[in-house]
Coordinates of C-alpha atoms in Angstrom, one line a residue:
M8 CA -0.3 0.0 0.4
G9 CA 1.4 3.3 -0.9
R10 CA 1.7 6.0 2.1
G11 CA -0.9 7.8 3.4
K12 CA -1.2 11.9 2.8
I13 CA 0.6 13.8 5.0
E14 CA -0.8 17.0 6.2
I15 CA 0.9 20.2 5.9
K16 CA 1.2 21.7 9.3
R17 CA 3.8 22.5 12.2
I18 CA 4.5 19.8 13.7
E19 CA 3.8 20.7 17.3
N20 CA 6.7 18.4 19.1
T21 CA 9.1 19.6 18.9
T22 CA 12.0 16.0 18.5
N23 CA 9.9 15.0 15.8
R24 CA 10.1 19.2 14.4
Q25 CA 13.8 18.7 14.4
V26 CA 14.5 15.5 12.9
T27 CA 11.7 16.5 10.3
F28 CA 13.8 19.5 9.8
C29 CA 17.0 18.0 9.9
K30 CA 15.6 15.5 7.1
R31 CA 14.6 17.8 4.8
R32 CA 17.1 20.1 5.3
S33 CA 19.3 17.4 3.4
G34 CA 16.9 16.5 0.9
L35 CA 16.1 20.5 -0.4
L36 CA 20.4 20.8 -0.3
K37 CA 21.1 17.2 -2.3
K38 CA 18.4 18.7 -4.7
A39 CA 19.8 21.8 -4.9
Y40 CA 23.6 20.8 -5.9
E41 CA 22.1 17.7 -8.2
L42 CA 19.8 20.5 -10.2
S43 CA 22.9 22.4 -10.4
V44 CA 25.5 19.9 -11.3
L45 CA 22.3 18.1 -14.3
C46 CA 21.1 22.1 -15.3
D47 CA 24.5 23.9 -15.3
A48 CA 22.1 26.5 -13.3
E49 CA 23.7 29.2 -10.8
V50 CA 22.1 27.9 -7.4
A51 CA 21.8 28.9 -3.9
V52 CA 20.1 27.9 -1.0
I53 CA 19.7 30.5 2.3
I54 CA 18.0 28.3 5.4
F55 CA 17.9 29.2 8.9
N56 CA 16.3 26.9 11.5
T57 CA 13.9 28.1 15.0
K58 CA 17.5 29.2 16.3
G59 CA 18.2 31.0 14.1
R60 CA 21.1 29.0 12.6
L61 CA 22.2 29.3 9.6
Y62 CA 22.1 27.1 7.0
E63 CA 23.3 27.8 3.4
F64 CA 24.5 26.1 -0.2
S65 CA 25.9 27.9 -3.6
N66 CA 27.7 26.6 -6.0
G67 CA 29.5 29.7 -6.4
S68 CA 29.4 32.8 -4.4
I69 CA 26.0 33.2 -2.5
R70 CA 27.2 37.1 -2.1
S71 CA 27.2 37.2 -6.3
T72 CA 24.0 35.6 -6.5
I73 CA 22.3 37.8 -4.2
E74 CA 23.8 40.5 -5.9
R75 CA 22.5 39.0 -9.1
Y76 CA 18.9 38.6 -7.5
K77 CA 18.8 42.1 -6.7
K78 CA 19.5 43.3 -9.7
A79 CA 17.0 40.8 -11.6
C80 CA 14.5 42.0 -9.2
S81 CA 14.9 45.8 -10.1
S82 CA 15.3 46.0 -13.8
N83 CA 11.8 44.0 -13.2
S84 CA 10.4 46.3 -10.9
T85 CA 11.1 49.7 -12.9
T86 CA 9.9 51.3 -15.4
T87 CA 12.7 52.8 -16.6
P88 CA 13.7 52.1 -20.5
S89 CA 15.7 49.0 -21.1
T90 CA 18.8 50.2 -21.9
E91 CA 19.5 51.2 -18.0
P92 CA 20.3 47.8 -16.6
T93 CA 22.3 47.5 -19.6
V94 CA 24.5 50.6 -19.1
Q95 CA 24.7 50.1 -15.5
F96 CA 26.5 46.8 -15.7
Y97 CA 28.6 47.9 -18.3
Q98 CA 29.5 51.3 -15.7
Q99 CA 30.5 48.1 -13.5
E100 CA 32.1 46.0 -15.5
S101 CA 34.3 49.1 -17.0
A102 CA 34.5 50.3 -13.1
K103 CA 36.3 46.2 -12.8
L104 CA 38.7 46.8 -15.0
R105 CA 39.8 50.2 -14.2
S106 CA 40.5 49.1 -10.6
A107 CA 42.3 45.5 -12.7
I108 CA 44.3 48.0 -14.9
Q109 CA 45.5 49.9 -11.4
H110 CA 46.3 46.6 -9.5
L111 CA 48.8 45.1 -12.8
Q112 CA 50.5 48.8 -12.6
V113 CA 51.0 48.7 -9.5
Q114 CA 52.6 45.0 -9.6
N115 CA 54.4 46.3 -12.6
K116 CA 56.4 49.3 -10.6
N117 CA 56.8 46.9 -7.8
I118 CA 59.0 44.3 -10.3
M119 CA 60.9 47.8 -11.3
G120 CA 61.6 47.8 -7.6
E121 CA 59.2 50.9 -7.6
A122 CA 56.4 51.7 -4.8
L123 CA 57.3 49.3 -2.7
G124 CA 56.5 51.3 0.6
S125 CA 52.8 49.7 0.9
L126 CA 54.3 46.6 1.0
N127 CA 54.8 45.0 4.3
V128 CA 57.7 42.0 4.5
R129 CA 56.2 39.4 4.0
E130 CA 54.9 40.8 0.4
L131 CA 58.7 41.7 0.1
K132 CA 59.5 38.2 0.6
Q133 CA 57.0 36.6 -2.1
L134 CA 58.2 39.7 -4.4
E135 CA 62.1 38.2 -4.0
S136 CA 61.0 35.3 -4.8
K137 CA 59.0 35.8 -7.6
L138 CA 61.8 38.4 -9.4
D139 CA 64.6 35.2 -8.6
K140 CA 62.5 32.9 -10.6
G141 CA 61.8 34.8 -13.2
I142 CA 65.5 35.9 -13.6
T143 CA 66.4 31.9 -14.0
R144 CA 64.0 32.0 -16.4
V145 CA 65.8 34.2 -18.1
R146 CA 68.8 33.1 -18.1
G147 CA 67.9 29.8 -18.8
K148 CA 66.4 30.6 -22.3
K149 CA 69.3 33.0 -23.2
V150 CA 72.0 30.4 -22.7
E151 CA 69.8 27.9 -24.4
L152 CA 69.7 31.0 -27.5
L153 CA 73.7 31.3 -27.1
H154 CA 73.9 27.2 -27.6
Q155 CA 72.2 27.6 -30.7
Q156 CA 73.6 30.4 -32.1
I157 CA 77.2 28.4 -31.2
D158 CA 76.0 25.5 -32.7
I159 CA 74.5 27.4 -36.2
M160 CA 78.4 29.0 -36.2
Q161 CA 80.0 26.0 -35.8
S162 CA 78.1 23.7 -38.6
R163 CA 78.7 27.0 -41.0
E164 CA 82.7 26.2 -39.8
R165 CA 82.5 22.7 -40.8
D166 CA 81.0 24.2 -44.7
L167 CA 83.5 26.5 -45.1
Q168 CA 86.0 24.5 -44.8
Q169 CA 84.9 21.3 -46.6
E170 CA 84.7 24.4 -49.2
Y171 CA 88.2 25.7 -48.8
N172 CA 89.5 21.8 -49.1
I173 CA 87.7 21.2 -52.4
L174 CA 89.0 24.4 -54.4
R175 CA 92.3 23.7 -52.4
N176 CA 92.2 20.2 -53.8
K177 CA 91.2 21.7 -57.2
I178 CA 94.5 24.5 -57.5
I179 CA 96.5 21.0 -56.9
E180 CA 95.1 19.1 -59.7
C181 CA 95.8 22.0 -62.2
E182 CA 99.2 22.5 -60.7
G183 CA 99.4 18.9 -61.6
M184 CA 97.8 19.1 -65.0
Q185 CA 99.9 22.0 -65.9
Q186 CA 103.0 20.5 -64.8
A187 CA 101.8 17.0 -66.5
S188 CA 101.2 19.0 -69.8
I189 CA 104.9 21.1 -69.7
A190 CA 106.9 17.1 -69.3
A191 CA 104.5 16.5 -72.5
S192 CA 105.4 19.2 -74.6
G193 CA 108.9 18.3 -75.6
P194 CA 112.3 20.1 -74.8
E195 CA 111.6 23.3 -76.1
F196 CA 109.5 24.3 -72.8
D197 CA 112.1 23.2 -70.3
G198 CA 113.7 26.5 -70.0
L199 CA 110.2 28.7 -68.5
P200 CA 109.4 28.0 -65.8
A201 CA 106.5 27.0 -64.2
F202 CA 103.0 28.6 -63.9
D203 CA 102.4 29.6 -60.0
S204 CA 99.0 31.1 -59.6
R205 CA 100.3 32.9 -56.3
N206 CA 102.6 35.2 -58.5
Y207 CA 101.0 35.1 -61.7
F208 CA 100.1 38.6 -61.7
Q209 CA 103.0 40.2 -59.7
F210 CA 104.9 42.7 -61.7
N211 CA 107.4 46.0 -61.7
M212 CA 105.7 48.4 -62.2
I213 CA 107.9 51.3 -60.5
E214 CA 111.1 49.6 -62.4
P215 CA 112.5 52.8 -64.5
P216 CA 113.4 52.6 -68.1
T217 CA 117.1 52.1 -68.8
P218 CA 118.7 54.4 -70.3
P219 CA 120.5 54.5 -73.5
P220 CA 124.9 53.5 -73.8
P221 CA 126.7 57.2 -73.2
Q222 CA 128.6 56.8 -76.2
Q223 CA 125.0 57.0 -78.5
Q224 CA 123.9 60.0 -76.1
H225 CA 125.6 62.9 -78.8
Y226 CA 123.3 62.5 -81.3
G227 CA 121.3 64.8 -82.0
H228 CA 117.1 64.6 -81.3
Q229 CA 117.0 64.6 -85.1
D230 CA 118.9 61.1 -85.6
Q231 CA 116.9 59.2 -82.2
T232 CA 113.9 57.1 -83.4
T233 CA 110.8 58.3 -81.1
L234 CA 109.7 55.6 -78.6
H235 CA 106.9 54.3 -78.8
L236 CA 105.6 52.0 -76.0
G237 CA 105.7 48.1 -76.7
C238 CA 108.2 49.4 -79.4
E239 CA 112.2 48.2 -79.1
I240 CA 114.7 51.3 -79.0
K241 CA 116.4 51.9 -82.1
Y242 CA 119.8 54.2 -82.5
P243 CA 121.1 55.3 -85.8
I244 CA 124.6 53.4 -86.4

């Protein structure tokens, strides 16, 4: 048989009333928790017993839920245009952002060693610990980048050394081919000096031309052959 219908009225017996309160309170808080989890709802429950003892449940902050409730009630009861709550909301958000910006500015000054007068010993120790950790991370990153640059330079050095060895082998090969060609050309090239690329372009550019013999300097200018660059100088006999 099913349970009979219970009449909803105040329980006169104090003990029974207290037992029923505890059971119903636990069931109500459990249902509130299930509602917040299953439906992703913002739930807040506030209960006072006959002696004034507080029992509460909230999946967030009780204070923020109450403030939200007050805003919802005021927006529903007022006859002002619907844009007013929106303006008020953005004003509050703007104030929060300004406060957060000021807090970050103070923290930035503290990191730079400024505005330290408002900090106590514990806060100074915490700031010192944060700075030490930050310096350690910065130094670690710097060392890592230096090692990467050293590896790149060493790799470039190896590449340049390989290119140098290739060019040097080619020069040695060309000199060997020249020596073999001279040796195979016959005795008419025996008196010629071997080709050397290192002094191939060396010239004596400052040596003056050799003057004519003294016995030929008495001839007149009209009897001498004009001197041309790259031509042989001839004197009349």
